[in-house]
Coordinates of C-alpha atoms and ligand atoms in Angstrom, one line a residue:
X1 CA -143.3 -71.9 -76.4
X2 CA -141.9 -73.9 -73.6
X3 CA -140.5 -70.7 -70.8
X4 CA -137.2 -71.0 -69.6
X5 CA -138.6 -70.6 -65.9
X6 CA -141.2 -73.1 -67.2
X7 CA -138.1 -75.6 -67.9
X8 CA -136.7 -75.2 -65.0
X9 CA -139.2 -75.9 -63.1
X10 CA -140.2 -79.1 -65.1
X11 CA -136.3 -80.2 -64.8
X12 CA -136.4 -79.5 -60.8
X13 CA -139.4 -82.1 -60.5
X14 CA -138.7 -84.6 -62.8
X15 CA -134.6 -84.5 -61.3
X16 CA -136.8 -84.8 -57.5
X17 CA -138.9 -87.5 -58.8
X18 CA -136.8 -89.7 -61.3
X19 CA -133.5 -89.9 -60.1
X20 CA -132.6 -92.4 -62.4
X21 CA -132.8 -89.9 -65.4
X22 CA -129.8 -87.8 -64.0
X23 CA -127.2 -89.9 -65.2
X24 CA -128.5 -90.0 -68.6
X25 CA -127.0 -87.5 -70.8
X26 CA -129.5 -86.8 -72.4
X27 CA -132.0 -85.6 -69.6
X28 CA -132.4 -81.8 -70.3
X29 CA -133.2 -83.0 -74.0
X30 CA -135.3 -85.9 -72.6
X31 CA -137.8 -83.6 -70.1
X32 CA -137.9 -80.5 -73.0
X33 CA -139.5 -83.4 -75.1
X34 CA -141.8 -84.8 -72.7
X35 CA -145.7 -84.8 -73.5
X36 CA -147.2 -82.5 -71.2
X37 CA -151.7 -82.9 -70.7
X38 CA -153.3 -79.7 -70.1
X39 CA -154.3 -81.2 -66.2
X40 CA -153.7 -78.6 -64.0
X41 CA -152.1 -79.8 -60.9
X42 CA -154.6 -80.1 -57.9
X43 CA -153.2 -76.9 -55.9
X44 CA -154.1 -78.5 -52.5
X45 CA -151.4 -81.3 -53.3
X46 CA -149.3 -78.3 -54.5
X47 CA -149.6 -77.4 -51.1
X48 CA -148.1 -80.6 -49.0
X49 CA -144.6 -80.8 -48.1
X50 CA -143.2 -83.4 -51.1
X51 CA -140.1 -84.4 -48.6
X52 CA -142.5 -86.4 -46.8
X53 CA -140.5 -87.3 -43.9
X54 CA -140.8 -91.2 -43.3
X55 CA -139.3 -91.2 -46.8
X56 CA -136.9 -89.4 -45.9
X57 CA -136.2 -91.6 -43.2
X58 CA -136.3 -94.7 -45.8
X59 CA -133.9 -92.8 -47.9
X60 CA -131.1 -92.4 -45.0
X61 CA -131.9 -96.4 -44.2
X62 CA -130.7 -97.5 -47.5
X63 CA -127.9 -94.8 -48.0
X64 CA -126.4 -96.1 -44.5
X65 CA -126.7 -99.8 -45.6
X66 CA -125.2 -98.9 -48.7
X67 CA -122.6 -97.1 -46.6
X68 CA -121.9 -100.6 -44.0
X69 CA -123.1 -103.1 -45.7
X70 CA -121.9 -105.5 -42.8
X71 CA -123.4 -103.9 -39.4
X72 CA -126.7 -105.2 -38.4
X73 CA -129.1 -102.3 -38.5
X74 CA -131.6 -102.1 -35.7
X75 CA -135.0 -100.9 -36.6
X76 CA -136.7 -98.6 -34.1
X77 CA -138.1 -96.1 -36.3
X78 CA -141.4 -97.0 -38.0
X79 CA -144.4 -98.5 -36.1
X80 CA -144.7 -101.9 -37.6
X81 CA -145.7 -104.8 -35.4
X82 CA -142.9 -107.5 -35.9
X83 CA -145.0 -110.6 -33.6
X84 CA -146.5 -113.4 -35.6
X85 CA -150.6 -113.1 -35.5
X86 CA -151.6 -116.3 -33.1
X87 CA -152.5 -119.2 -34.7
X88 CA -156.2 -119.3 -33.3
X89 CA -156.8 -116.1 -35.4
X90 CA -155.1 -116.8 -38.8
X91 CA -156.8 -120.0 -38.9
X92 CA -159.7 -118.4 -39.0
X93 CA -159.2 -116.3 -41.9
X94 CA -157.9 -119.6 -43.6
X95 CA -161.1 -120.8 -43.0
X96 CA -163.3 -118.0 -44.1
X97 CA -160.8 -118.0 -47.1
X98 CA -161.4 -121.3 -48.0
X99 CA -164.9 -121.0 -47.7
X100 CA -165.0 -119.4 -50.6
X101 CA -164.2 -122.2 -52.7
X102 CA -167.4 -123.8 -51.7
X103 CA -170.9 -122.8 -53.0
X104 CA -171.8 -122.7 -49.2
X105 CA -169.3 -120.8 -48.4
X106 CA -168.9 -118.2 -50.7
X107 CA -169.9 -114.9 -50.9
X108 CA -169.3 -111.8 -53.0
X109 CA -169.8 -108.4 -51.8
X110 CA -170.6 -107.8 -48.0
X111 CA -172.2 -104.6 -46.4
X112 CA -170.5 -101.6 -46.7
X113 CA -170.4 -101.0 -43.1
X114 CA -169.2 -104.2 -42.0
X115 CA -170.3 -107.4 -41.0
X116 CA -173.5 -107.4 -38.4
X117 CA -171.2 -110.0 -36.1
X118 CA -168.0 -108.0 -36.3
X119 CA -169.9 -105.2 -35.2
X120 CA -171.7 -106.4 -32.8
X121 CA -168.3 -108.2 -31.2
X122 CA -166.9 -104.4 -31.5
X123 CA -169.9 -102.8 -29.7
X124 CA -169.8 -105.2 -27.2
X125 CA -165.6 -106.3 -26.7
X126 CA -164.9 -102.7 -26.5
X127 CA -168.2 -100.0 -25.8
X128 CA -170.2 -102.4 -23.9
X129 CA -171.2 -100.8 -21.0
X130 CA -170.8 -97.4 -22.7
X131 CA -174.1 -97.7 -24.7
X132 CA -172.3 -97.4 -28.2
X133 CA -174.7 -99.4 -31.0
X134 CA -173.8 -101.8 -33.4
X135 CA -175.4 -99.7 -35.7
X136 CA -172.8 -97.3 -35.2
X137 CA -169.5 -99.1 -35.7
X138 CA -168.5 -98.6 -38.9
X139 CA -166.3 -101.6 -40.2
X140 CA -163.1 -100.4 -43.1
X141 CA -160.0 -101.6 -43.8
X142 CA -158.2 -99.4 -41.2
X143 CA -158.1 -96.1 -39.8
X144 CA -156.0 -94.4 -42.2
X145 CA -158.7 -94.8 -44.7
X146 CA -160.8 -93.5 -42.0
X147 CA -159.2 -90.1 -41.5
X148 CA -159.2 -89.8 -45.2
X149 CA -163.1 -90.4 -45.4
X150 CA -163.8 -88.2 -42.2
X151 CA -162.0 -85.6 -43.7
X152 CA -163.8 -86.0 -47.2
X153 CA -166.8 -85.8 -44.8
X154 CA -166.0 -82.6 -43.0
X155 CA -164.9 -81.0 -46.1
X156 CA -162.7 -77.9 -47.1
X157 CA -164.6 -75.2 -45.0
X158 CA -164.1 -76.8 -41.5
X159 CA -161.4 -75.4 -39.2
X160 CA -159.3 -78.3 -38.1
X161 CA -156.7 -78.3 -34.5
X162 CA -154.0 -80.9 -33.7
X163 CA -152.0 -82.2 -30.9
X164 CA -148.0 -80.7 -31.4
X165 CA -146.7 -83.5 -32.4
X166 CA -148.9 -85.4 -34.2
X167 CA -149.7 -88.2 -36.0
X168 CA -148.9 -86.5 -39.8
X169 CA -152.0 -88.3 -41.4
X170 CA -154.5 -85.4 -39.8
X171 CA -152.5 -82.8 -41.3
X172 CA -151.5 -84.0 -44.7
X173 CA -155.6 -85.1 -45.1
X174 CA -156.5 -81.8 -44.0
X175 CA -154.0 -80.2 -46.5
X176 CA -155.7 -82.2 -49.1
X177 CA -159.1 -81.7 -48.7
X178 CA -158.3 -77.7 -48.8
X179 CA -158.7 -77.0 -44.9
X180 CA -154.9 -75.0 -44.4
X181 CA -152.9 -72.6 -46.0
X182 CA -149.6 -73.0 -47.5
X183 CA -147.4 -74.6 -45.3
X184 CA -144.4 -72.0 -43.7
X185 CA -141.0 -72.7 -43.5
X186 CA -140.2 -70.4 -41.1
X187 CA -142.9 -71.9 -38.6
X188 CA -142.9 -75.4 -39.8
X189 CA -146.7 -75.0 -39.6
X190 CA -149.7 -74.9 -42.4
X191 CA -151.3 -72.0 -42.0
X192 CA -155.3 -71.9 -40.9
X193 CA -154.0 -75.3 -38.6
X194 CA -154.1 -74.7 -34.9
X195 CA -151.0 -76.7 -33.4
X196 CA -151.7 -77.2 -29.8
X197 CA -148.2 -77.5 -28.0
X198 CA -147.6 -80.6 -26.4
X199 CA -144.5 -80.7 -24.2
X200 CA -142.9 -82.0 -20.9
X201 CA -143.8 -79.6 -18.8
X202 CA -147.5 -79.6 -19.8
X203 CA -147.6 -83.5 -19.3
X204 CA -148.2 -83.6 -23.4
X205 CA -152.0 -82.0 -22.9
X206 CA -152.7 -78.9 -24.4
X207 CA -153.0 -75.9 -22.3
X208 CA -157.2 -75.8 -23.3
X209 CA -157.3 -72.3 -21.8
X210 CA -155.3 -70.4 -24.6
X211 CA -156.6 -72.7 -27.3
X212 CA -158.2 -71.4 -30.0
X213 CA -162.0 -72.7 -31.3
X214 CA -161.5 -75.0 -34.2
X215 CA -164.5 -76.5 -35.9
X216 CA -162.5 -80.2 -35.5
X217 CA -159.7 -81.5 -33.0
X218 CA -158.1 -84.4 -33.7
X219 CA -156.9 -85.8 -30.3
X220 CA -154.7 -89.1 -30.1
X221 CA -154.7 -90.7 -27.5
X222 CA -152.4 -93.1 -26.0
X223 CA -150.4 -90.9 -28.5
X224 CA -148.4 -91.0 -31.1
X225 CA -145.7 -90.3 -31.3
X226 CA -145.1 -89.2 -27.7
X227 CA -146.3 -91.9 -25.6
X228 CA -148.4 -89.9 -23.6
X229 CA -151.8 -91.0 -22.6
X230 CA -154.7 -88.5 -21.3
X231 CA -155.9 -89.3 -17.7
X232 CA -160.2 -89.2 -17.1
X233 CA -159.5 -85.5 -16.2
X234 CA -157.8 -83.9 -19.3
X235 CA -160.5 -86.1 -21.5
X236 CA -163.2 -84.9 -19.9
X237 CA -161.7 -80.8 -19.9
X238 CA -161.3 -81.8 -23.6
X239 CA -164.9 -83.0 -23.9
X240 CA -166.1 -79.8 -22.3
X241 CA -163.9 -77.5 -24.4
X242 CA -165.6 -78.5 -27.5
X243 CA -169.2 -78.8 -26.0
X244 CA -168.4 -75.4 -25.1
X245 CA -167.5 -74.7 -28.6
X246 CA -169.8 -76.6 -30.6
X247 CA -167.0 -78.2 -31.9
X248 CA -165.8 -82.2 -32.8
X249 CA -163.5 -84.0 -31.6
X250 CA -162.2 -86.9 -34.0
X251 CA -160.8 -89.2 -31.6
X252 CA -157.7 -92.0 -31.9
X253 CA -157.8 -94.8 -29.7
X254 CA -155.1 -96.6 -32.2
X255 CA -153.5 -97.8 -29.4
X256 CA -156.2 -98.2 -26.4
X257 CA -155.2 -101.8 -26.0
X258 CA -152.4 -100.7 -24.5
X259 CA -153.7 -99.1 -21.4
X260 CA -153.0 -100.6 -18.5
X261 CA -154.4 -98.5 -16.0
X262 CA -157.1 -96.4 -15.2
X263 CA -156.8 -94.0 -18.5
X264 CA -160.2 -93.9 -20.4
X265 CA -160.0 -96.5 -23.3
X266 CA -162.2 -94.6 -25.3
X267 CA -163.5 -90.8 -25.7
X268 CA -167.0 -92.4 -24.6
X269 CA -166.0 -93.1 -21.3
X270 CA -166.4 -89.2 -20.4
X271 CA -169.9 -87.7 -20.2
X272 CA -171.3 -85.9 -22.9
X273 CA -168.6 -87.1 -25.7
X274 CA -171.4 -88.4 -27.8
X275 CA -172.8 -85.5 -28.9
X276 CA -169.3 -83.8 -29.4
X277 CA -166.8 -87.1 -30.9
X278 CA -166.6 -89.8 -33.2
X279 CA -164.1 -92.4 -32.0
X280 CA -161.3 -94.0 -34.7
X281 CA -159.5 -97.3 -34.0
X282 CA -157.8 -100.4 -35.4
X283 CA -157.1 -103.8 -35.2
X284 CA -153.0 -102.8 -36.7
X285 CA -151.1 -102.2 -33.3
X286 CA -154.1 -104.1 -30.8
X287 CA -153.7 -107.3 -33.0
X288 CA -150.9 -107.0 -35.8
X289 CA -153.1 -106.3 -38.8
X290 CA -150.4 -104.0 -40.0
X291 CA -150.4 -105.9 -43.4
X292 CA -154.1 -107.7 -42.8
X293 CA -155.9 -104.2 -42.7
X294 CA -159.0 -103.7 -40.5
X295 CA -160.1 -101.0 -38.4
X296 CA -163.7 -99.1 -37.6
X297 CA -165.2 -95.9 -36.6
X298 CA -167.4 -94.8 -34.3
X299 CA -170.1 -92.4 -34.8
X300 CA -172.5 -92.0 -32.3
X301 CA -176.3 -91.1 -33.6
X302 CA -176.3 -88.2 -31.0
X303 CA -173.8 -86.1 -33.0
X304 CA -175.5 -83.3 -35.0
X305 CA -174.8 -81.0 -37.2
X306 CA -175.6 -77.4 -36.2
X307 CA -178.7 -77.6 -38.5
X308 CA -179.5 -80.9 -36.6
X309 CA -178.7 -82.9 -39.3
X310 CA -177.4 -86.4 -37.7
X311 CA -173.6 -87.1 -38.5
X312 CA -173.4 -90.3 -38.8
X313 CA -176.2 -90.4 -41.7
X314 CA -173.9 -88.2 -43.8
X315 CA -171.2 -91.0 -42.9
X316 CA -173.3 -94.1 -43.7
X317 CA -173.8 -92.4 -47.0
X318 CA -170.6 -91.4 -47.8
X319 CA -169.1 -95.3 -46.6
X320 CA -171.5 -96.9 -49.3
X321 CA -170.4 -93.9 -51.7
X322 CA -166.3 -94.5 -51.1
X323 CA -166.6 -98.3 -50.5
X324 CA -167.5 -101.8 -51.3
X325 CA -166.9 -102.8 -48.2
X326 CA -163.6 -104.7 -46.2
X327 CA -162.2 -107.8 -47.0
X328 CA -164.4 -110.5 -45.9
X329 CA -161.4 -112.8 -44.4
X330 CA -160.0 -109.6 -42.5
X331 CA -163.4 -109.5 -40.6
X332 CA -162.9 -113.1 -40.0
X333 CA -160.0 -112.8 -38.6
X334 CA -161.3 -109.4 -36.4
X335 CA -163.9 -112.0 -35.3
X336 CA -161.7 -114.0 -34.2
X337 CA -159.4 -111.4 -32.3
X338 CA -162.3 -110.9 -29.9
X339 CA -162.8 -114.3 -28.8
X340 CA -161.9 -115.0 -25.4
X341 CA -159.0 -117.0 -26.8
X342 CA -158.2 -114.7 -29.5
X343 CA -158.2 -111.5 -26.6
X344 CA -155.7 -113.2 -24.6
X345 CA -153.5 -114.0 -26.4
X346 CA -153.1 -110.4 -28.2
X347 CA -152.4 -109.4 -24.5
X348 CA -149.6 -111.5 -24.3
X349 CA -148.1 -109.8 -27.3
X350 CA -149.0 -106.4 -26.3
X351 CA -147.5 -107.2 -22.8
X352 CA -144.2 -108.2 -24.5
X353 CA -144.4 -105.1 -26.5
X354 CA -144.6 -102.9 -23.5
X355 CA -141.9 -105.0 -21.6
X356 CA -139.7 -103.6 -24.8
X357 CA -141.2 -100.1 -24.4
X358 CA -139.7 -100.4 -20.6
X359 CA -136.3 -101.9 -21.2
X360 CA -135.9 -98.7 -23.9
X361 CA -137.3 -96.0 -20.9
X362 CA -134.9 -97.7 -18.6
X363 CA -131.7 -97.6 -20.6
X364 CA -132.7 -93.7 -21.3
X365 CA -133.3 -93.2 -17.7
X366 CA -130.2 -94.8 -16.7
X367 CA -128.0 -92.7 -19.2
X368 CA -129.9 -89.2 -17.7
X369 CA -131.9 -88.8 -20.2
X370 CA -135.7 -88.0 -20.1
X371 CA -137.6 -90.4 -21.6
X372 CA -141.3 -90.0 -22.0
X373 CA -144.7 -92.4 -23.0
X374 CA -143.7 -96.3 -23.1
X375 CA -146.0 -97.0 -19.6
X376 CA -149.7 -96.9 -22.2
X377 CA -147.9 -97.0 -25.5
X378 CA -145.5 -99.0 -27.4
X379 CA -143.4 -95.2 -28.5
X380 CA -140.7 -93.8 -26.0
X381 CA -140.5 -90.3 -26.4
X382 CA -136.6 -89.2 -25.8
X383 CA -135.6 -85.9 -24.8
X384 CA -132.1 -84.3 -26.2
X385 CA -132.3 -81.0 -24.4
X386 CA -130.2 -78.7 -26.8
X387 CA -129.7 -80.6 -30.1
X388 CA -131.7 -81.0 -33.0
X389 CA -134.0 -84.1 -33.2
X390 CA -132.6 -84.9 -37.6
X391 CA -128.6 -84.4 -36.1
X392 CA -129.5 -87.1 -33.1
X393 CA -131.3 -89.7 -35.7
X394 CA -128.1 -89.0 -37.5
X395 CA -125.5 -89.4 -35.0
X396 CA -127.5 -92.8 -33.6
X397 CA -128.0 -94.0 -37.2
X398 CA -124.3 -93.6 -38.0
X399 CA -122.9 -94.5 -34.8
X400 CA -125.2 -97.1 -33.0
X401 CA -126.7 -98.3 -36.4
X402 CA -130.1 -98.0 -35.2
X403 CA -132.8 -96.0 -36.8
X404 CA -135.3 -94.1 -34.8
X405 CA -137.8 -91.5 -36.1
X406 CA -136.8 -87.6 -36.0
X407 CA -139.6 -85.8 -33.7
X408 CA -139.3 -82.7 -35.3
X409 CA -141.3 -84.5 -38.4
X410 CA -144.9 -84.5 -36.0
X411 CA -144.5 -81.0 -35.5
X412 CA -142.7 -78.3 -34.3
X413 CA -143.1 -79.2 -31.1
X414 CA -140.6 -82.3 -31.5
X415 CA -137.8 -80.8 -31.8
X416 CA -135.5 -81.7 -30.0
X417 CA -136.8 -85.3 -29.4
X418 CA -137.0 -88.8 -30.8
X419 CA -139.6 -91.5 -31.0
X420 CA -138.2 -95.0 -30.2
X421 CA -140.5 -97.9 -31.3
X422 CA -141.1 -100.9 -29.0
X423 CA -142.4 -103.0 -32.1
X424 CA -139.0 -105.0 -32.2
X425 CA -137.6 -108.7 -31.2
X426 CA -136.2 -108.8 -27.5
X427 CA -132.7 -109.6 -28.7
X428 CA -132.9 -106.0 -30.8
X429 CA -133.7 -104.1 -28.2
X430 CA -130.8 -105.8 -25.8
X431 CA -128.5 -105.3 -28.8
X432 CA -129.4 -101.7 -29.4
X433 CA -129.4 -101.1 -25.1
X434 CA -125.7 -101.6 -25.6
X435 CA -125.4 -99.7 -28.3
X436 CA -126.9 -96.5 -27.2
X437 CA -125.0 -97.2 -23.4
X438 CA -121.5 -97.7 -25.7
X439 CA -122.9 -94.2 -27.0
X440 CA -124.2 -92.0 -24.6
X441 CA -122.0 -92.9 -21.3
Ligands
LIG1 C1 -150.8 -97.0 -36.7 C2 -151.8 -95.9 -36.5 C3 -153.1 -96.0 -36.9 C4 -153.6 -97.3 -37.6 O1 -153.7 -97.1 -39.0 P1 -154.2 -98.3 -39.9 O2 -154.5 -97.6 -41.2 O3 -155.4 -98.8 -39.2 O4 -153.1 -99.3 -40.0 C5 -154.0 -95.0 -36.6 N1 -153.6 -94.0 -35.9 C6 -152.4 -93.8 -35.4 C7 -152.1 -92.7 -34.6 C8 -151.4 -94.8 -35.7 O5 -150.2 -94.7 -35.2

């Protein structure tokens, strides 16, 4: 017999999840009927938070066009490169992809780890005088698949940290492999996850002194969402934190192209970090793969588990394991990013980005508001002392028609702020300046 808690429970997902049924009349009748295996849910996706909140965000999107069809909605909210890939570099993959319809040319499956020359043009573009192998660049399709494998790696007994905010993937993979607790309303934290605050007034670096050991730390850095980027001295406190814990540190440098001064570009800059990190990055925000998909991971042959065992041999194994390896034209095109050519002119793109990230910082500034990140980052982190950061993504969705990214969703740590994107055309940017001026003077 079917419960009546049972029912209402079953009603309750499938009303979430098929929104479409409500207006049929016959939905109580139609989910009492439906064929039920005896799969029991995987309680570790029990656990995540279903409103995921970039859906959310979506949701509101469509609801406000619905709402005015005729206003021209500004998109600030998700990180999506909007620039055109240069020509130099698409050509390439046109060429690799035509290749393939020559017996020369083609080829079937690659190795798992990447292509030797991509590698090698990764060692050398972006670790070369840091000693980093080619041997130890792992090539995928881009780093989100990357936290999922690490994580797969480390497995469900590992204690896992993160920067407050933070980039949700570290979590929700965490949640998923079985490393947290149910996740607390009250706190807006998973339990068994140490959140380490991230605010103004500690420059966005966690206070390492009343941090507790964690067996993992995922550390973004130039971050996102906040902007922030970590000087040579915070990296190198964060280095010796987990040397003095035994702990590692799974490092994003997402969005190292951006630095333009004298931050480290990667962990391996400071001392020691090779027996302590493994480095994550992307070819998405350095060269607009959003939609191509390529990114790598470092794992330096140094880092040991505490019975010696070498990381990275775990990682080969479990790469060949997951994978077949990454699109072959992708790593053409990567190839061709790290030209001489195909490097400058990503830097004019990532300079225009940054231009945007600017003009944002200066309208903020300009209106008194605080306005964070922006200088190594393409994310403005706003400050709206006093209000919550879902009713000012509201009020500048409904009135300015411009939609931005609540930072309460990183963590509770953003409350109170909102992440403006700098991946936008020039004339969007100018448009929404007015609009937020019009708004907040
Ligand atoms: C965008 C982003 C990435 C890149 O993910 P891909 O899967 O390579 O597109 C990684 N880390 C952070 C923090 C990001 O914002």
């Amino acid at each position: 017999m079917v419960g009546a808690l049972d029912f209402l429970e079953r009603a309750r997902i499938l009303a979430r999840n098929l929104p479409e049924m409500q207006s049929n009349l016959n939905f109580p009748w139609l989910i009492y009927n439906a064929y039920k295996t005896m799969v029991r849910r995987n309680v570790n996706m029990e656990k995540l938070k279903d409103d995921y909140f970039l859906t959310n965000i979506s949701r509101r999107q469509s609801a406000h066009l619905q709402k005015f069809p005729d206003t021209k909605l500004i998109n600030l909210g998700i990180g999506d490169t909007t620039m055109p890939i240069p020509k130099s570099i698409t050509s390439s993959m046109v060429e690799r992809a035509d290749a393939l319809s020559t017996i020369e040319g083609y080829s079937g499956y690659g190795p798992e780890q990447g292509e030797k020359a991509l590698k090698d043009a990764i060692a050398n573009t972006f670790y070369g005088d840091l000693g980093i192998k080619s041997s130890e660049v792992f090539i995928s399709d881009g780093s989100q698949t990357d936290i999922s494998r690490l994580q797969l790696l480390l497995g469900s007994s590992v204690s896992i940290a993160v920067q407050d905010p933070s980039y949700p993937a570290y979590v929700d993979t965490g949640v998923v492999v079985g490393q947290t607790n149910v996740f607390q309303e009250s706190e807006g934290k998973y339990g068994n996850i140490e959140y380490m605050k991230c605010f103004a007034d500690n420059d966005f670096f966690p206070d390492l002194s009343t941090a507790s050991r964690t067996d993992i730390i995922f550390f973004c850095s130039p971050n996102n969402p906040t902007g922030s980027t970590a000087t040579r001295e915070q990296l190198a406190q964060l280095v010796e934190f987990s040397r003095k814990n035994g702990s590692i540190i799974v490092y994003d440098a997402a969005y190292a192209a951006y630095i333009s001064d004298d931050c480290p570009r990667s962990i391996f800059e400071i001392p020691g970090a090779k027996e302590v990190a493994i480095e994550i990055s992307s070819f998405s925000k350095f060269a607009g793969f959003t939609g191509v998909r390529l990114g790598w991971t470092v794992v330096p042959s140094e880092l040991l588990y505490s019975n010696g065992f070498p990381v990275i041999k775990d990682f080969d194994r479990l790469v060949c394991t997951c994978s077949n390896g990454t699109s072959n034209i992708s790593q053409a095109g990567g190839l061709a990013c790290l030209s001489p050519e195909g490097l400058k002119s990503i830097q004019t793109i990532i300079d225009f980005y940054k231009e945007n990230a600017r003009l944002i910082i200066e309208i903020f500034t300009s209106l008194g508001f605080k306005a964070y990140g922006g200088k190594n980052a393409p994310y403005v982190w706003v400050h709206f002392p006093g209000k919550r950061s879902w009713d000012v993504f509201t009020e500048i969705l409904e009135k300015a028609h411009i939609v931005t990214i609540p930072g309460s969703g990183f963590g509770p740590c953003g409350q109170g702020y909102i992440r403006f994107s700098s991946f936008a055309r020039r004339e969007d940017i100018i448009e929404a300046s007015w609009r937020l001026k019009n708004l907040y003077s």
